[in-house]
Tab-separated table of C-alpha atoms and ligand atoms in Angstrom:
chain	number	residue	atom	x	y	z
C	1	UNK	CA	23.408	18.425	-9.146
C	2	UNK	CA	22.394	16.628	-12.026
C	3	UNK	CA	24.810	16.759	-15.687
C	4	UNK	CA	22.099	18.669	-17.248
C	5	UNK	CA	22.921	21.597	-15.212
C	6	UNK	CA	26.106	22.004	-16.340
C	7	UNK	CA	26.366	20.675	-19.618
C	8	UNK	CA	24.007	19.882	-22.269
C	9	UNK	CA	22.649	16.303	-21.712
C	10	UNK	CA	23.842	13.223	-22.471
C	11	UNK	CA	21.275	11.470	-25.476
C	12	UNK	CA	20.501	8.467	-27.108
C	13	UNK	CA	23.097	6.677	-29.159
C	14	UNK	CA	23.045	7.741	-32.583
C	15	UNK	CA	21.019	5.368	-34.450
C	16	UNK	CA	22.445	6.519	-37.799
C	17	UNK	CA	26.115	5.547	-36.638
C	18	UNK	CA	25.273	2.682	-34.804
C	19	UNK	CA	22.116	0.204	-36.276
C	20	UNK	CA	19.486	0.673	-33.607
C	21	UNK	CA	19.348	-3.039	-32.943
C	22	UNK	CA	22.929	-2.955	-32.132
C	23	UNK	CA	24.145	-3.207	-28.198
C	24	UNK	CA	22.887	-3.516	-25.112
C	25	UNK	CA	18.862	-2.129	-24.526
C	26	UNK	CA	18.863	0.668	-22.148
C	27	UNK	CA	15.378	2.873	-22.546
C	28	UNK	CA	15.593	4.684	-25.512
C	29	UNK	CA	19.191	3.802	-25.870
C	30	UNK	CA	19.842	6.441	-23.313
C	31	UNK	CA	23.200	6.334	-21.225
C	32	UNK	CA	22.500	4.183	-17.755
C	33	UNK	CA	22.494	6.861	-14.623
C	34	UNK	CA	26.031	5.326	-13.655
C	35	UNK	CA	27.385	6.694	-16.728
C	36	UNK	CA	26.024	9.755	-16.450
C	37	UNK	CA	26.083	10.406	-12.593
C	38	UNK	CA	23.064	11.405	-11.735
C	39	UNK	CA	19.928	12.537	-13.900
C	40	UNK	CA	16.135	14.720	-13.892
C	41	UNK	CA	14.560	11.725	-14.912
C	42	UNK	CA	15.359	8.115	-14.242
C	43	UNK	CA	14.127	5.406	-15.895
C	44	UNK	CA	14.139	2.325	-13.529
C	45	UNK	CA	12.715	-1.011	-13.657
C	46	UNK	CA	11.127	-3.455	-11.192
C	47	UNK	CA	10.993	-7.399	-12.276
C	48	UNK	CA	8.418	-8.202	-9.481
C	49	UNK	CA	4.936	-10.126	-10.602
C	50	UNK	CA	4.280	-12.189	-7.167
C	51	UNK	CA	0.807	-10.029	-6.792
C	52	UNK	CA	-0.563	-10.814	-9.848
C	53	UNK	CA	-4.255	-12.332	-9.461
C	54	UNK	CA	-4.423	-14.160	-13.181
C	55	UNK	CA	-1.290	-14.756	-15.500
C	56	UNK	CA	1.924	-13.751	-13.953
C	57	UNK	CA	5.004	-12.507	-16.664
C	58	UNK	CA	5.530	-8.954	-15.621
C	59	UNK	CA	8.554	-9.341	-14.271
C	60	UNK	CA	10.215	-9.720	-17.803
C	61	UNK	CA	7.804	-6.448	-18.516
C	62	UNK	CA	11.005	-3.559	-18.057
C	63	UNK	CA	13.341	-5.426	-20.699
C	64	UNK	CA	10.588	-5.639	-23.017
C	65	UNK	CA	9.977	-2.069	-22.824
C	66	UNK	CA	13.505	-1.367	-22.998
C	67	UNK	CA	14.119	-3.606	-26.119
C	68	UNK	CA	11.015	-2.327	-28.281
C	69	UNK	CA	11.916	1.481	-27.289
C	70	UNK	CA	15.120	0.827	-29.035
C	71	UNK	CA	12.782	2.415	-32.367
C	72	UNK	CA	12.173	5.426	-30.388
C	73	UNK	CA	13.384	8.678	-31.914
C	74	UNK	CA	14.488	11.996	-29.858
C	75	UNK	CA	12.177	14.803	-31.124
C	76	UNK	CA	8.259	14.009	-30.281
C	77	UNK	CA	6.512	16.085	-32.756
C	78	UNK	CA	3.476	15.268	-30.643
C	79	UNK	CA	4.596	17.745	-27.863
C	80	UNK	CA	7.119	19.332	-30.248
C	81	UNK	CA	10.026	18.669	-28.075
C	82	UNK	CA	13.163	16.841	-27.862
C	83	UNK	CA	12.674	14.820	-24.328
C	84	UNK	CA	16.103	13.588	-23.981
C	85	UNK	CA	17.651	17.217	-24.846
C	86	UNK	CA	15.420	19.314	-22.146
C	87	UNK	CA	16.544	17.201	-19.306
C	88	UNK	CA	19.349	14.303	-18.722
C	89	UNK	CA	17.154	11.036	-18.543
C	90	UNK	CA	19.135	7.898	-18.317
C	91	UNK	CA	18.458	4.369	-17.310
C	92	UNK	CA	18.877	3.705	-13.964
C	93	UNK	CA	18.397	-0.468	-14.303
C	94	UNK	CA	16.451	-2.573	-12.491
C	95	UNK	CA	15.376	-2.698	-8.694
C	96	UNK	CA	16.087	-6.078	-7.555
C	97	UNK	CA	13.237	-7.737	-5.272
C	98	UNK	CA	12.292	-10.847	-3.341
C	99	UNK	CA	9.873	-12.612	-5.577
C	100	UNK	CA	8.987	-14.794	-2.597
C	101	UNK	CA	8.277	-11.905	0.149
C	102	UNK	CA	5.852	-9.415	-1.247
C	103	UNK	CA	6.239	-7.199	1.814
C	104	UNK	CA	9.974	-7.111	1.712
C	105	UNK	CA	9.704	-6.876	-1.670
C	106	UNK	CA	7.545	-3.479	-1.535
C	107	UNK	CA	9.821	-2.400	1.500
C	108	UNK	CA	12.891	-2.882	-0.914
C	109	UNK	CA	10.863	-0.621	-4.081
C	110	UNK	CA	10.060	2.275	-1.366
C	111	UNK	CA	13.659	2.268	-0.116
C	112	UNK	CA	14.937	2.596	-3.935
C	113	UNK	CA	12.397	5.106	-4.443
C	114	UNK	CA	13.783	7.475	-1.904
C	115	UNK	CA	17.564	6.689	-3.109
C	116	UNK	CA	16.281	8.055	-6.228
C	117	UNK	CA	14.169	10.660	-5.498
C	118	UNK	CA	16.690	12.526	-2.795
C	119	UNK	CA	19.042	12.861	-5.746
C	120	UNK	CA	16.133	15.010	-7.034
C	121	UNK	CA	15.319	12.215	-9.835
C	122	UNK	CA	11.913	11.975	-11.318
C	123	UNK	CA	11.091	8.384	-11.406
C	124	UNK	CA	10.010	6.782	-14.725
C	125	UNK	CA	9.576	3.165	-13.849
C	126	UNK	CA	8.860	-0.037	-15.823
C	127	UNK	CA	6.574	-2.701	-13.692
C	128	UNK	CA	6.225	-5.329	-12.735
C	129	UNK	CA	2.977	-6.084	-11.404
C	130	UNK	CA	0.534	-3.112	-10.505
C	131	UNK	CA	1.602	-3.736	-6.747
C	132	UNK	CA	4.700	-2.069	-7.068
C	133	UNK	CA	2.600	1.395	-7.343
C	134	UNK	CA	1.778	1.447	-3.940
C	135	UNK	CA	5.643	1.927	-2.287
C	136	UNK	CA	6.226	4.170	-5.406
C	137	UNK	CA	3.485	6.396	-4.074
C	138	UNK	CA	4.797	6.505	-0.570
C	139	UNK	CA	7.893	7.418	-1.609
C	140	UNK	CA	6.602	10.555	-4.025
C	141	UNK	CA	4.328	11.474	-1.333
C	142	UNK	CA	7.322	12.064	1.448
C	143	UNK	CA	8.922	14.074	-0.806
C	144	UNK	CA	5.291	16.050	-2.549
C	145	UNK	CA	3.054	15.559	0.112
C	146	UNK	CA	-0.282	14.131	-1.186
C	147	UNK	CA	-0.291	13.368	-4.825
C	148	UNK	CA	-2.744	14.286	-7.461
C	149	UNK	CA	-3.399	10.425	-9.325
C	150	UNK	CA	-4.438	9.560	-12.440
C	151	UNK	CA	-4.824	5.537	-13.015
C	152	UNK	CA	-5.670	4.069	-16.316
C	153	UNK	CA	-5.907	0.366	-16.137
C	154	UNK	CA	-9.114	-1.504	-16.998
C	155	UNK	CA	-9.048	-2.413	-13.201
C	156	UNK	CA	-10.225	-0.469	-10.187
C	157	UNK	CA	-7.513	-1.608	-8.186
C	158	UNK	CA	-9.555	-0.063	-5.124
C	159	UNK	CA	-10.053	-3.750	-4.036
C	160	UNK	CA	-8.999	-4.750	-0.182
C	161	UNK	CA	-7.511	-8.324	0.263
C	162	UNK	CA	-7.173	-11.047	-2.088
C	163	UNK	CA	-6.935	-14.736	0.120
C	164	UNK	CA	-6.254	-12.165	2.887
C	165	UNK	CA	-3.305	-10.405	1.023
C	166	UNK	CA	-3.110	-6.629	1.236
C	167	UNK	CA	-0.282	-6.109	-0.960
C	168	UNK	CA	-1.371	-7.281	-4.331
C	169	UNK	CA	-1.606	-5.833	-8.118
C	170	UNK	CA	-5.464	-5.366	-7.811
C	171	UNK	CA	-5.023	-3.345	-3.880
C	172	UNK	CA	-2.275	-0.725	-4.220
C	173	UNK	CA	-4.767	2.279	-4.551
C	174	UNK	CA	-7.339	1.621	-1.740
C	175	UNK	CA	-3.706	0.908	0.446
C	176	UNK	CA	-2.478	4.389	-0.614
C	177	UNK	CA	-5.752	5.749	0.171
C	178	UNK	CA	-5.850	4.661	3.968
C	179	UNK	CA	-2.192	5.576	4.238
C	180	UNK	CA	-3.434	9.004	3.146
C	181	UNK	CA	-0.570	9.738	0.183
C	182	UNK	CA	-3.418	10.548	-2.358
C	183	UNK	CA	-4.832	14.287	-2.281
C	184	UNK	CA	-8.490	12.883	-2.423
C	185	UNK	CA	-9.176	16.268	-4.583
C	186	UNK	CA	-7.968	14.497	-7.812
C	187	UNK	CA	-8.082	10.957	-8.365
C	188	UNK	CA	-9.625	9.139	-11.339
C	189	UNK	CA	-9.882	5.981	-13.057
C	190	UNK	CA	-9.081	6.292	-17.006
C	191	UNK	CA	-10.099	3.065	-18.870
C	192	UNK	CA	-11.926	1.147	-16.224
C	193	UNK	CA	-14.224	-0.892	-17.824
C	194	UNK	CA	-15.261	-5.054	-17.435
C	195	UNK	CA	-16.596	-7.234	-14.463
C	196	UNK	CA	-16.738	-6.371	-11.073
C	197	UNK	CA	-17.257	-8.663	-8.000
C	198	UNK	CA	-20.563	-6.595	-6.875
C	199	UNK	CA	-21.903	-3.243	-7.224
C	200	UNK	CA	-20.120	-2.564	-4.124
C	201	UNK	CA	-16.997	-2.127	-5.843
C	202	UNK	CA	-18.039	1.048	-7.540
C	203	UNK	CA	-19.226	2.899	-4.334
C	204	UNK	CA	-16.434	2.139	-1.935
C	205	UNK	CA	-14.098	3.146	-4.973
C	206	UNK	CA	-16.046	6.563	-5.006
C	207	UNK	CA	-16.394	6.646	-1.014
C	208	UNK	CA	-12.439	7.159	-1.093
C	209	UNK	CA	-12.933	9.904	-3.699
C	210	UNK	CA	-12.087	8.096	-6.886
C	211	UNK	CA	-13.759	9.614	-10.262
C	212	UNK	CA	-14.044	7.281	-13.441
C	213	UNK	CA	-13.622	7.751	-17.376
C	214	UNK	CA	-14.925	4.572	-18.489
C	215	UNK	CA	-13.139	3.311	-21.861
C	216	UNK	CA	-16.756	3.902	-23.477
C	217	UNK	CA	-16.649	7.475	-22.209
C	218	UNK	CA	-13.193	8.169	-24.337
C	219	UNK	CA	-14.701	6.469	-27.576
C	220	UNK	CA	-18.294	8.885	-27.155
C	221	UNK	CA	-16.394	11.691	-25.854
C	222	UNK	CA	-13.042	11.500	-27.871
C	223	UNK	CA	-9.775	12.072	-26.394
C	224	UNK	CA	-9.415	16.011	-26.086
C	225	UNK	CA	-12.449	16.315	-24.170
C	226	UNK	CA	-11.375	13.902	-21.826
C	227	UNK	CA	-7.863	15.797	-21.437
C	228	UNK	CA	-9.624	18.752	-20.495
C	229	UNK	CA	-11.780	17.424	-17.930
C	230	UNK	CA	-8.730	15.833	-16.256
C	231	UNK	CA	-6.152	18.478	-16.519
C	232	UNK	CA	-8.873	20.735	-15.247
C	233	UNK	CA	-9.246	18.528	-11.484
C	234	UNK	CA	-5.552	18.072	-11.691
C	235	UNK	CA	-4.830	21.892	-11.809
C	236	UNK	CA	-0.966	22.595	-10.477
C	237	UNK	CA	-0.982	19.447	-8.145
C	238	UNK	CA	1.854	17.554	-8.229
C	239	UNK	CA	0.702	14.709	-9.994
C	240	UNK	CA	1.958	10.786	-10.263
C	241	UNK	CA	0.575	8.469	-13.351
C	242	UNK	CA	0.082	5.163	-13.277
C	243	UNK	CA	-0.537	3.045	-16.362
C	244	UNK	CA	-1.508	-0.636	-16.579
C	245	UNK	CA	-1.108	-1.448	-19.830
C	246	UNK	CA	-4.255	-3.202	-19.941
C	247	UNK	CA	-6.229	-0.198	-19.699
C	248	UNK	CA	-5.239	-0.696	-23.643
C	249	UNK	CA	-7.701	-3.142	-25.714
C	250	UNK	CA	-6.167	-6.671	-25.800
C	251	UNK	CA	-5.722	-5.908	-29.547
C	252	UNK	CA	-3.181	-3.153	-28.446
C	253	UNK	CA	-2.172	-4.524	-25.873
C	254	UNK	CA	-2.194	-8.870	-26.143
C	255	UNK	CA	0.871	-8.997	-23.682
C	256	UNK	CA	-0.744	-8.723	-20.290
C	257	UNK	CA	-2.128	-10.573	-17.241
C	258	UNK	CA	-5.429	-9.398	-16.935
C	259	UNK	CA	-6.807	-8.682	-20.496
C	260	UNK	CA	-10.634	-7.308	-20.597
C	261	UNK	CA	-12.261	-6.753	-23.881
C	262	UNK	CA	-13.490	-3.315	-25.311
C	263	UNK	CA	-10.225	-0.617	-24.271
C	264	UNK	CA	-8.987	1.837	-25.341
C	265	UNK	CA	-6.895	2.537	-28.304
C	266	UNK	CA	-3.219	3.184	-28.389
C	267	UNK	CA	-3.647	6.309	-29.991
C	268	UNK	CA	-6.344	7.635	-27.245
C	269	UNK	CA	-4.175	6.834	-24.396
C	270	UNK	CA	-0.581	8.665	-26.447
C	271	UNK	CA	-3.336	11.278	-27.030
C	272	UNK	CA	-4.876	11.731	-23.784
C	273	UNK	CA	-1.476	12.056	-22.431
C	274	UNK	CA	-0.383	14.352	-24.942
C	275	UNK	CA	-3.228	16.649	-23.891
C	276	UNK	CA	-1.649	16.717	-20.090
C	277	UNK	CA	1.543	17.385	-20.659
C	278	UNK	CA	1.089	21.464	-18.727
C	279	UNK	CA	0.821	19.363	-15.713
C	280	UNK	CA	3.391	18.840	-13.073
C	281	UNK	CA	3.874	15.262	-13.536
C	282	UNK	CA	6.208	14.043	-10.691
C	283	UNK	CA	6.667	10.730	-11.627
C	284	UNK	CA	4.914	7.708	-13.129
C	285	UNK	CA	4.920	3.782	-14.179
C	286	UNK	CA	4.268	1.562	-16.500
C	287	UNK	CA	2.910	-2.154	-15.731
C	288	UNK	CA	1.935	-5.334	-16.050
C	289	UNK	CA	3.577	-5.657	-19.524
C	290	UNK	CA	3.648	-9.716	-19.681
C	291	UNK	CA	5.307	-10.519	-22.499
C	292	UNK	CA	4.968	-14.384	-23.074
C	293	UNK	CA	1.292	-13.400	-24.442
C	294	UNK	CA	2.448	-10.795	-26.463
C	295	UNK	CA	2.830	-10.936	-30.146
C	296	UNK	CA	5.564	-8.599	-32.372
C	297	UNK	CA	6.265	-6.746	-29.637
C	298	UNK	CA	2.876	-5.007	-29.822
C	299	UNK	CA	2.182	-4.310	-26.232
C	300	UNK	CA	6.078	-3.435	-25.936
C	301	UNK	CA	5.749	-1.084	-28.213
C	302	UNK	CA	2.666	0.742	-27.066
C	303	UNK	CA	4.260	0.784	-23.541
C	304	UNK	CA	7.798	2.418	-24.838
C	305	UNK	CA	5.782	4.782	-26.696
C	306	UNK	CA	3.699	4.967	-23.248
C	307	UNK	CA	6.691	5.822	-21.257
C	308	UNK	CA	8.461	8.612	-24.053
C	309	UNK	CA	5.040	10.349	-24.058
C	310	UNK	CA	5.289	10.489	-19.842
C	311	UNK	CA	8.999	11.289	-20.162
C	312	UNK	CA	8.477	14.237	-22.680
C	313	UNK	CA	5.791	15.712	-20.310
C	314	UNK	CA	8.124	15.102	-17.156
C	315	UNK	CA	11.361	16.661	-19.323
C	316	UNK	CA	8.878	19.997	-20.575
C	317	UNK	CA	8.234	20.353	-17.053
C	318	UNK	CA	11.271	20.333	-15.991
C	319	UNK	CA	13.393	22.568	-18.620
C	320	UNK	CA	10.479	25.034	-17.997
C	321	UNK	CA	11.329	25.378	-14.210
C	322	UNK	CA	15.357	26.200	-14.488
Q	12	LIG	N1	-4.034	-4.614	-11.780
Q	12	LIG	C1	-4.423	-5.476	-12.645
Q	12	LIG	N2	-3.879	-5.583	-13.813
Q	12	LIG	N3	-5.413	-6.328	-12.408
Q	12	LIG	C2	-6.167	-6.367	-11.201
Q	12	LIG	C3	-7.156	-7.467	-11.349
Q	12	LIG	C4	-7.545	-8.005	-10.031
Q	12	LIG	C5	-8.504	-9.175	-10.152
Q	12	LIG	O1	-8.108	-10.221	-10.652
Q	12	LIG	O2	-9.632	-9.030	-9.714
Q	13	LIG	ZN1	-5.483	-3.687	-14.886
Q	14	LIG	ZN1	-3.814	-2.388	-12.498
């Protein structure tokens, strides 16, 4: 039974008593789950990069989060609720991986995943490469059954091998698709935009029942609509988001591996989000925040912001069903 359920739940340190930039960076400056016990939501991350493609850096991409959300505040006028109030979230640290086994290492993420998850968590986690999705999904689908995704990322990440590597940060989806975790109903692409290595690309990705918003469909269609038309194919699914970073333009979003030109906005992607937050969102990531290429914290900040938007939705949800 988590604290929440018989108390009221234990918040943020008060950032009028002590200065915000003061002690140690938990998300949020929430307490860390051993603190606390146990929690609805816990906010976890994994410092694992080794199936990165381009740049590697994510592994430092949870602490950055963690440092830049120190700013956050505890009521989100956005979905008019007080996230850390509704539901005891607390930092539940970082995963610790082999950096030089990729399949131990996503063996290791899974096996954390259901620690977590059988305490009746919700999983908030802080990549780390886009690999790290794929054992996350595994783990939510054992407990859900097939899971309702939505993926923004510039990236497909429907792609098979890379130099004959099937785990990697641009394969986890068309893995989790064989595996059959994904309820084929409701999967789409948010963002995807850039190069592709043929044609081919885009009808496999729609063979295993992907759709796609492009990043030029948000900017002639606007945010809202977008919502809509995604909360509509996700109805009451359980569903699991996944956010590379880089589905944010490299002006938002500098401090990343993989940057492609022409994303989306900050404020689309807090507002798209904002527009889901009736669904039953059973957990979700954040990755491949690199910072070495970021610059004032900008991508840090657009990914704590990232992660309190999915938290709020996740904490709504969950005060709504007690
Ligand atoms: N998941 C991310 N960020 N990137 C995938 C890119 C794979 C590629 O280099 O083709
Ligand atoms: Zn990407
Ligand atoms: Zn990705």
């Amino acid at each position: 039974m988590s604290s929440s359920d018989q108390n009221t739940p234990r918040g943020p340190i008060d950032s009028s008593r002590v200065p915000r930039y003061a002690g140690p960076a938990t998300f949020a400056r929430l307490p860390r789950l051993d603190e606390v016990g146990t929690a609805d939501i816990a906010v976890v991350g994994v410092p694992f990069d080794s199936g990165v493609s381009y740049r590697p850096g994510a592994r430092f991409g949870g602490n950055a989060i963690r440092e830049a959300s120190r700013l956050l505040r505890p009521y989100n006028p956005a979905q008019d609720a007080s996230p850390f109030a509704l539901a005891q979230v607390a930092d539940g640290g970082d995963i610790a991986v082999n950096p030089f086994n990729i399949n131990e290492a996503v063996e290791t993420i899974e096996a954390a995943a259901d620690e977590l998850l059988g305490t009746g968590a919700r999983m908030m986690t802080l990549g780390g490469d886009h690999t790290i999705a794929l054992p996350l999904l595994r783990s939510v689908a054992k407990k859900h059954g097939p899971v309702a995704l939505l993926h923004f990322d510039a990236h497909l990440d429907t792609w098979d091998t890379y130099f004959g590597a099937e785990y990697t940060h641009g394969t986890p989806f068309r893995r989790a698709v064989e595996e059959g975790i994904l309820d084929t109903e409701a999967l789409s692409h948010v963002g995807t935009r850039g190069p592709l290595y043929g044609k081919q690309d885009l009808t496999d990705d729609e063979k295993m029942g992907f759709g796609i918003v492009t990043s030029a469909d948000i900017y002639r269609r606007g945010a809202d609509e977008v919502a809509d038309q995604l909360r509509q194919r996700i109805g009451d699914r359980p569903l699991y988001i996944s956010i590379d970073i880089d589905c944010l333009d490299p002006a938002h979003a500098p401090g990343t591996g993989t940057p492609e030109a022409g994303g989306m906005t900050s404020r689309e992607l807090l507002e798209i989000l904002r527009g889901l937050s009736s669904c039953n969102l059973v957990s979700a990531d954040v990755v491949e925040v690199a910072p070495a290429y970021d610059h004032a914290e900008i991508t840090a900040v657009a990914a704590s912001h990232t992660a309190y938007e999915l938290t709020t939705i996740m904490s709504r949800q969950i005060a709504a069903s007690r």
